[in-house]
Amino acid sequence: MHAQTPARKLDAGTQALGLFGLCLALIAACGPSLAQPPLYHDFADQHTLLGIPHALDVLSNLPFLLLGLLGLGRLQRIAEPRWRSLALLLSLGLLGTCLGSGVYHLAPGDSGLLYDRLGMLVLFAAILGLAAADRLGFAAARLALGGVLLGGAASLWAWWALGNLLPWVVLQAGGMLMLLALAFCRPLRSGYALRLELCLACYVLAKLCELADVQLFHPSGELLSGHSLKHLFAGLAVLPLLLPLVANGRAATCRHCR
């Protein structure tokens, strides 16, 4: 009986994850259409530095590049192929986010924003896949990855083709709720005991800075905008996931873990 308990817990967690994803899909499909704000591309940072327009918003993406290169350079330290695959996806998501966001902020507009959100989608899927693997196992991780990537692709299509931003908003909000729920779950013995609460806290700070773009720009003497700070905090959000993976080749275990 005791040998079967972990499997039942894993199945229950995976089923709950799938049900949550289904609820999000229904909200995104049946909810009212939401238009992107008309002034979305009007960021506070209008400075040109070294010939780079909107320089702070562009250069603040460099942490994504550095973290992505760090992840790629240390993949061989991760012995377990499934963890290594998730770390690879995380690293590629970081590089894609740096490239997409950098291109977008050079000349903000819908075309560049599509590339920005595509990079974010890969990174977001990797983060939730790692969180699910650490707390529920790899079956849940595959479900999370598939759901985020497919749901994200549909969300971006709904925004690009139909002008409906609601599915993208639901995806982001639902992902934050999922991360919060997983943060309260005990790590598996085969996991890394990832500090999901730190990742979530940094991500929340990033969203708050994004909303306060102009309000943070002027008190700083127009040196750093809220959107630039958003990029920095979003990069910090990845550290609690990336560093334990590349620090050594074996998953962490602790006496409090399942």
mmCIF file of C-alpha atoms in Angstrom:
data_model
loop_
_atom_site.group_PDB
_atom_site.id
_atom_site.type_symbol
_atom_site.label_atom_id
_atom_site.label_comp_id
_atom_site.label_asym_id
_atom_site.label_seq_id
_atom_site.Cartn_x
_atom_site.Cartn_y
_atom_site.Cartn_z
ATOM 1 C CA MET A 1 0.000 0.000 0.000
ATOM 2 C CA HIS A 2 2.755 2.443 0.919
ATOM 3 C CA ALA A 3 4.604 1.820 -2.361
ATOM 4 C CA GLN A 4 1.560 2.886 -4.347
ATOM 5 C CA THR A 5 0.861 6.104 -2.439
ATOM 6 C CA PRO A 6 3.357 8.350 -4.321
ATOM 7 C CA ALA A 7 1.930 7.204 -7.657
ATOM 8 C CA ARG A 8 -1.597 8.033 -6.566
ATOM 9 C CA LYS A 9 -0.468 11.460 -5.359
ATOM 10 C CA LEU A 10 1.287 12.072 -8.649
ATOM 11 C CA ASP A 11 -1.776 11.069 -10.642
ATOM 12 C CA ALA A 12 -4.007 13.312 -8.523
ATOM 13 C CA GLY A 13 -1.657 16.253 -8.964
ATOM 14 C CA THR A 14 -1.440 15.728 -12.705
ATOM 15 C CA GLN A 15 -5.217 15.455 -12.997
ATOM 16 C CA ALA A 16 -5.677 18.642 -10.967
ATOM 17 C CA LEU A 17 -3.184 20.382 -13.241
ATOM 18 C CA GLY A 18 -5.074 19.244 -16.319
ATOM 19 C CA LEU A 19 -8.413 20.365 -14.865
ATOM 20 C CA PHE A 20 -6.939 23.767 -14.035
ATOM 21 C CA GLY A 21 -5.656 24.127 -17.588
ATOM 22 C CA LEU A 22 -9.071 23.195 -18.967
ATOM 23 C CA CYS A 23 -10.726 25.872 -16.810
ATOM 24 C CA LEU A 24 -8.259 28.470 -18.101
ATOM 25 C CA ALA A 25 -8.967 27.417 -21.696
ATOM 26 C CA LEU A 26 -12.721 27.808 -21.151
ATOM 27 C CA ILE A 27 -12.262 31.283 -19.640
ATOM 28 C CA ALA A 28 -10.033 32.331 -22.533
ATOM 29 C CA ALA A 29 -12.441 30.949 -25.151
ATOM 30 C CA CYS A 30 -15.730 32.106 -23.620
ATOM 31 C CA GLY A 31 -14.732 35.347 -21.936
ATOM 32 C CA PRO A 32 -15.321 38.807 -23.435
ATOM 33 C CA SER A 33 -12.892 40.065 -26.034
ATOM 34 C CA LEU A 34 -10.196 42.318 -24.621
ATOM 35 C CA ALA A 35 -8.422 44.837 -26.830
ATOM 36 C CA GLN A 36 -4.799 45.767 -26.330
ATOM 37 C CA PRO A 37 -4.522 49.289 -24.842
ATOM 38 C CA PRO A 38 -4.018 51.854 -27.646
ATOM 39 C CA LEU A 39 -1.010 53.395 -25.876
ATOM 40 C CA TYR A 40 0.641 50.061 -25.100
ATOM 41 C CA HIS A 41 3.766 50.873 -27.140
ATOM 42 C CA ASP A 42 4.299 54.328 -25.582
ATOM 43 C CA PHE A 43 7.055 53.587 -23.087
ATOM 44 C CA ALA A 44 8.636 56.135 -20.785
ATOM 45 C CA ASP A 45 12.188 55.543 -21.994
ATOM 46 C CA GLN A 46 12.768 57.565 -25.150
ATOM 47 C CA HIS A 47 16.529 58.036 -24.728
ATOM 48 C CA THR A 48 19.062 57.215 -27.411
ATOM 49 C CA LEU A 49 22.406 55.944 -26.155
ATOM 50 C CA LEU A 50 25.320 54.915 -28.381
ATOM 51 C CA GLY A 51 22.942 55.111 -31.300
ATOM 52 C CA ILE A 52 20.462 52.716 -29.658
ATOM 53 C CA PRO A 53 16.894 54.068 -29.451
ATOM 54 C CA HIS A 54 14.983 53.363 -26.245
ATOM 55 C CA ALA A 55 18.380 52.286 -24.947
ATOM 56 C CA LEU A 56 17.469 51.370 -21.372
ATOM 57 C CA ASP A 57 14.558 49.191 -22.428
ATOM 58 C CA VAL A 58 16.801 47.477 -24.999
ATOM 59 C CA LEU A 59 19.945 47.033 -22.891
ATOM 60 C CA SER A 60 18.052 45.852 -19.817
ATOM 61 C CA ASN A 61 17.455 42.609 -21.739
ATOM 62 C CA LEU A 62 21.137 41.658 -21.445
ATOM 63 C CA PRO A 63 20.585 39.641 -18.230
ATOM 64 C CA PHE A 64 18.430 37.234 -20.270
ATOM 65 C CA LEU A 65 21.348 36.770 -22.680
ATOM 66 C CA LEU A 66 23.870 36.174 -19.904
ATOM 67 C CA LEU A 67 21.629 33.708 -18.071
ATOM 68 C CA GLY A 68 20.807 31.868 -21.288
ATOM 69 C CA LEU A 69 24.500 31.481 -22.127
ATOM 70 C CA LEU A 70 25.184 30.325 -18.564
ATOM 71 C CA GLY A 71 22.524 27.646 -18.895
ATOM 72 C CA LEU A 72 23.766 26.431 -22.275
ATOM 73 C CA GLY A 73 27.353 26.369 -21.081
ATOM 74 C CA ARG A 74 26.575 24.146 -18.109
ATOM 75 C CA LEU A 75 24.014 21.747 -19.536
ATOM 76 C CA GLN A 76 26.481 18.851 -19.343
ATOM 77 C CA ARG A 77 26.513 19.167 -15.552
ATOM 78 C CA ILE A 78 22.924 17.894 -15.510
ATOM 79 C CA ALA A 79 23.127 14.116 -15.686
ATOM 80 C CA GLU A 80 19.406 13.295 -15.925
ATOM 81 C CA PRO A 81 18.270 13.749 -19.570
ATOM 82 C CA ARG A 82 14.787 15.006 -18.684
ATOM 83 C CA TRP A 83 16.110 17.707 -16.371
ATOM 84 C CA ARG A 84 18.710 18.589 -18.991
ATOM 85 C CA SER A 85 15.970 18.982 -21.617
ATOM 86 C CA LEU A 86 14.034 21.327 -19.356
ATOM 87 C CA ALA A 87 17.207 23.328 -18.651
ATOM 88 C CA LEU A 88 17.865 23.534 -22.397
ATOM 89 C CA LEU A 89 14.360 24.857 -23.019
ATOM 90 C CA LEU A 90 14.822 27.394 -20.213
ATOM 91 C CA SER A 91 18.112 28.578 -21.722
ATOM 92 C CA LEU A 92 16.623 28.850 -25.211
ATOM 93 C CA GLY A 93 13.666 30.744 -23.758
ATOM 94 C CA LEU A 94 16.050 33.213 -22.115
ATOM 95 C CA LEU A 95 17.928 33.778 -25.366
ATOM 96 C CA GLY A 96 14.681 34.080 -27.322
ATOM 97 C CA THR A 97 13.326 36.585 -24.818
ATOM 98 C CA CYS A 98 16.484 38.680 -25.053
ATOM 99 C CA LEU A 99 16.351 38.691 -28.857
ATOM 100 C CA GLY A 100 12.601 39.228 -29.177
ATOM 101 C CA SER A 101 12.357 41.916 -26.511
ATOM 102 C CA GLY A 102 15.474 43.679 -27.789
ATOM 103 C CA VAL A 103 14.140 43.810 -31.352
ATOM 104 C CA TYR A 104 10.737 44.967 -30.135
ATOM 105 C CA HIS A 105 12.053 47.824 -28.017
ATOM 106 C CA LEU A 106 14.235 49.175 -30.811
ATOM 107 C CA ALA A 107 11.028 50.165 -32.611
ATOM 108 C CA PRO A 108 7.957 49.311 -30.498
ATOM 109 C CA GLY A 109 5.020 48.039 -32.564
ATOM 110 C CA ASP A 110 2.789 44.998 -32.950
ATOM 111 C CA SER A 111 5.156 43.162 -35.314
ATOM 112 C CA GLY A 112 8.053 43.317 -32.889
ATOM 113 C CA LEU A 113 5.751 42.551 -29.973
ATOM 114 C CA LEU A 114 4.858 39.239 -31.582
ATOM 115 C CA TYR A 115 8.513 38.179 -31.482
ATOM 116 C CA ASP A 116 8.779 39.452 -27.912
ATOM 117 C CA ARG A 117 5.828 37.353 -26.795
ATOM 118 C CA LEU A 118 7.035 34.268 -28.651
ATOM 119 C CA GLY A 119 10.273 34.355 -26.669
ATOM 120 C CA MET A 120 8.344 34.928 -23.459
ATOM 121 C CA LEU A 121 6.103 31.970 -24.272
ATOM 122 C CA VAL A 122 9.026 29.540 -24.512
ATOM 123 C CA LEU A 123 10.521 30.897 -21.284
ATOM 124 C CA PHE A 124 7.169 30.745 -19.502
ATOM 125 C CA ALA A 125 6.619 27.140 -20.608
ATOM 126 C CA ALA A 126 10.068 26.148 -19.351
ATOM 127 C CA ILE A 127 9.528 27.783 -15.961
ATOM 128 C CA LEU A 128 6.193 26.056 -15.398
ATOM 129 C CA GLY A 129 7.563 22.765 -16.717
ATOM 130 C CA LEU A 130 10.439 22.901 -14.235
ATOM 131 C CA ALA A 131 8.093 23.815 -11.396
ATOM 132 C CA ALA A 132 5.748 20.940 -12.216
ATOM 133 C CA ALA A 133 8.627 18.451 -12.529
ATOM 134 C CA ASP A 134 10.057 19.510 -9.176
ATOM 135 C CA ARG A 135 6.750 19.224 -7.308
ATOM 136 C CA LEU A 136 4.665 16.652 -9.199
ATOM 137 C CA GLY A 137 6.979 14.766 -11.538
ATOM 138 C CA PHE A 138 7.720 14.571 -15.242
ATOM 139 C CA ALA A 139 4.235 13.488 -16.324
ATOM 140 C CA ALA A 140 2.889 16.752 -14.913
ATOM 141 C CA ALA A 141 5.815 18.619 -16.469
ATOM 142 C CA ARG A 142 4.937 17.285 -19.929
ATOM 143 C CA LEU A 143 1.320 18.290 -19.408
ATOM 144 C CA ALA A 144 2.336 21.785 -18.293
ATOM 145 C CA LEU A 145 4.728 22.218 -21.215
ATOM 146 C CA GLY A 146 2.215 21.040 -23.790
ATOM 147 C CA GLY A 147 -0.602 23.101 -22.324
ATOM 148 C CA VAL A 148 1.419 26.317 -22.116
ATOM 149 C CA LEU A 149 2.954 25.996 -25.571
ATOM 150 C CA LEU A 150 -0.322 25.077 -27.308
ATOM 151 C CA GLY A 151 -2.396 27.508 -25.261
ATOM 152 C CA GLY A 152 0.186 30.230 -25.755
ATOM 153 C CA ALA A 153 0.281 29.722 -29.505
ATOM 154 C CA ALA A 154 -3.527 29.930 -29.628
ATOM 155 C CA SER A 155 -3.449 33.026 -27.412
ATOM 156 C CA LEU A 156 -0.975 34.791 -29.690
ATOM 157 C CA TRP A 157 -3.071 33.876 -32.734
ATOM 158 C CA ALA A 158 -6.190 35.292 -31.039
ATOM 159 C CA TRP A 159 -4.363 38.552 -30.358
ATOM 160 C CA TRP A 160 -2.674 38.823 -33.771
ATOM 161 C CA ALA A 161 -5.575 37.715 -35.956
ATOM 162 C CA LEU A 162 -8.604 38.746 -33.909
ATOM 163 C CA GLY A 163 -7.304 41.558 -31.712
ATOM 164 C CA ASN A 164 -8.342 39.671 -28.575
ATOM 165 C CA LEU A 165 -5.758 39.923 -25.790
ATOM 166 C CA LEU A 166 -7.839 38.044 -23.197
ATOM 167 C CA PRO A 167 -6.361 34.549 -23.850
ATOM 168 C CA TRP A 168 -2.821 35.912 -23.390
ATOM 169 C CA VAL A 169 -3.826 37.636 -20.149
ATOM 170 C CA VAL A 170 -5.487 34.433 -18.916
ATOM 171 C CA LEU A 171 -2.372 32.429 -19.772
ATOM 172 C CA GLN A 172 -0.125 34.747 -17.766
ATOM 173 C CA ALA A 173 -2.463 35.039 -14.786
ATOM 174 C CA GLY A 174 -3.139 31.301 -14.775
ATOM 175 C CA GLY A 175 0.575 30.574 -14.898
ATOM 176 C CA MET A 176 1.186 32.761 -11.859
ATOM 177 C CA LEU A 177 -1.591 30.970 -9.966
ATOM 178 C CA MET A 178 -0.156 27.603 -10.933
ATOM 179 C CA LEU A 179 3.303 28.655 -9.750
ATOM 180 C CA LEU A 180 1.808 29.840 -6.479
ATOM 181 C CA ALA A 181 -0.009 26.543 -5.931
ATOM 182 C CA LEU A 182 3.105 24.507 -6.726
ATOM 183 C CA ALA A 183 5.159 26.627 -4.333
ATOM 184 C CA PHE A 184 3.023 25.227 -1.490
ATOM 185 C CA CYS A 185 3.660 21.622 -2.579
ATOM 186 C CA ARG A 186 6.527 19.646 -1.116
ATOM 187 C CA PRO A 187 9.372 18.911 -3.558
ATOM 188 C CA LEU A 188 9.918 15.368 -4.764
ATOM 189 C CA ARG A 189 13.043 13.537 -3.648
ATOM 190 C CA SER A 190 14.106 13.381 -7.290
ATOM 191 C CA GLY A 191 13.753 17.156 -7.634
ATOM 192 C CA TYR A 192 15.874 20.162 -6.791
ATOM 193 C CA ALA A 193 13.675 21.769 -4.122
ATOM 194 C CA LEU A 194 13.419 24.839 -6.358
ATOM 195 C CA ARG A 195 12.571 28.098 -4.591
ATOM 196 C CA LEU A 196 9.390 28.755 -6.516
ATOM 197 C CA GLU A 197 8.274 31.439 -4.059
ATOM 198 C CA LEU A 198 11.330 33.543 -4.937
ATOM 199 C CA CYS A 199 10.652 33.112 -8.652
ATOM 200 C CA LEU A 200 7.041 34.186 -8.167
ATOM 201 C CA ALA A 201 7.957 37.171 -5.983
ATOM 202 C CA CYS A 202 10.384 38.503 -8.596
ATOM 203 C CA TYR A 203 7.815 37.976 -11.341
ATOM 204 C CA VAL A 204 5.176 39.900 -9.380
ATOM 205 C CA LEU A 205 7.658 42.743 -8.867
ATOM 206 C CA ALA A 206 8.365 42.701 -12.595
ATOM 207 C CA LYS A 207 4.653 43.073 -13.421
ATOM 208 C CA LEU A 208 4.262 45.906 -10.885
ATOM 209 C CA CYS A 209 7.211 47.751 -12.417
ATOM 210 C CA GLU A 210 5.700 47.258 -15.871
ATOM 211 C CA LEU A 211 2.474 48.906 -14.716
ATOM 212 C CA ALA A 212 4.417 51.795 -13.136
ATOM 213 C CA ASP A 213 6.623 52.513 -16.147
ATOM 214 C CA VAL A 214 6.245 56.306 -16.140
ATOM 215 C CA GLN A 215 5.773 56.652 -12.385
ATOM 216 C CA LEU A 216 9.184 55.076 -11.735
ATOM 217 C CA PHE A 217 10.899 56.869 -14.609
ATOM 218 C CA HIS A 218 10.626 60.454 -13.328
ATOM 219 C CA PRO A 219 11.580 59.868 -9.647
ATOM 220 C CA SER A 220 14.752 58.107 -10.855
ATOM 221 C CA GLY A 221 15.835 61.260 -12.683
ATOM 222 C CA GLU A 222 14.877 59.579 -15.974
ATOM 223 C CA LEU A 223 17.700 57.086 -15.548
ATOM 224 C CA LEU A 224 15.649 53.905 -15.236
ATOM 225 C CA SER A 225 12.055 53.307 -16.272
ATOM 226 C CA GLY A 226 9.581 50.875 -14.790
ATOM 227 C CA HIS A 227 9.737 48.766 -17.943
ATOM 228 C CA SER A 228 13.523 48.518 -17.745
ATOM 229 C CA LEU A 229 13.191 47.416 -14.125
ATOM 230 C CA LYS A 230 10.635 44.865 -15.263
ATOM 231 C CA HIS A 231 13.284 43.218 -17.444
ATOM 232 C CA LEU A 232 15.763 43.111 -14.563
ATOM 233 C CA PHE A 233 13.293 41.570 -12.114
ATOM 234 C CA ALA A 234 12.123 39.073 -14.752
ATOM 235 C CA GLY A 235 15.734 37.979 -15.164
ATOM 236 C CA LEU A 236 16.104 37.614 -11.401
ATOM 237 C CA ALA A 237 12.976 35.431 -11.372
ATOM 238 C CA VAL A 238 14.844 32.773 -13.359
ATOM 239 C CA LEU A 239 17.825 32.565 -10.993
ATOM 240 C CA PRO A 240 16.112 30.394 -8.317
ATOM 241 C CA LEU A 241 15.411 27.833 -11.055
ATOM 242 C CA LEU A 242 18.548 27.995 -13.184
ATOM 243 C CA LEU A 243 21.263 28.088 -10.524
ATOM 244 C CA PRO A 244 20.278 24.856 -8.705
ATOM 245 C CA LEU A 245 20.133 23.043 -12.042
ATOM 246 C CA VAL A 246 23.596 24.051 -13.227
ATOM 247 C CA ALA A 247 25.319 24.017 -9.822
ATOM 248 C CA ASN A 248 25.810 20.253 -9.934
ATOM 249 C CA GLY A 249 24.735 17.226 -11.895
ATOM 250 C CA ARG A 250 22.444 15.627 -9.345
ATOM 251 C CA ALA A 251 19.028 16.616 -8.080
ATOM 252 C CA ALA A 252 18.899 17.850 -4.523
ATOM 253 C CA THR A 253 17.333 15.757 -1.804
ATOM 254 C CA CYS A 254 16.338 16.696 1.700
ATOM 255 C CA ARG A 255 14.721 14.997 4.633
ATOM 256 C CA HIS A 256 11.577 17.144 4.219
ATOM 257 C CA CYS A 257 11.040 16.130 0.582
ATOM 258 C CA ARG A 258 8.810 13.299 -0.621
#
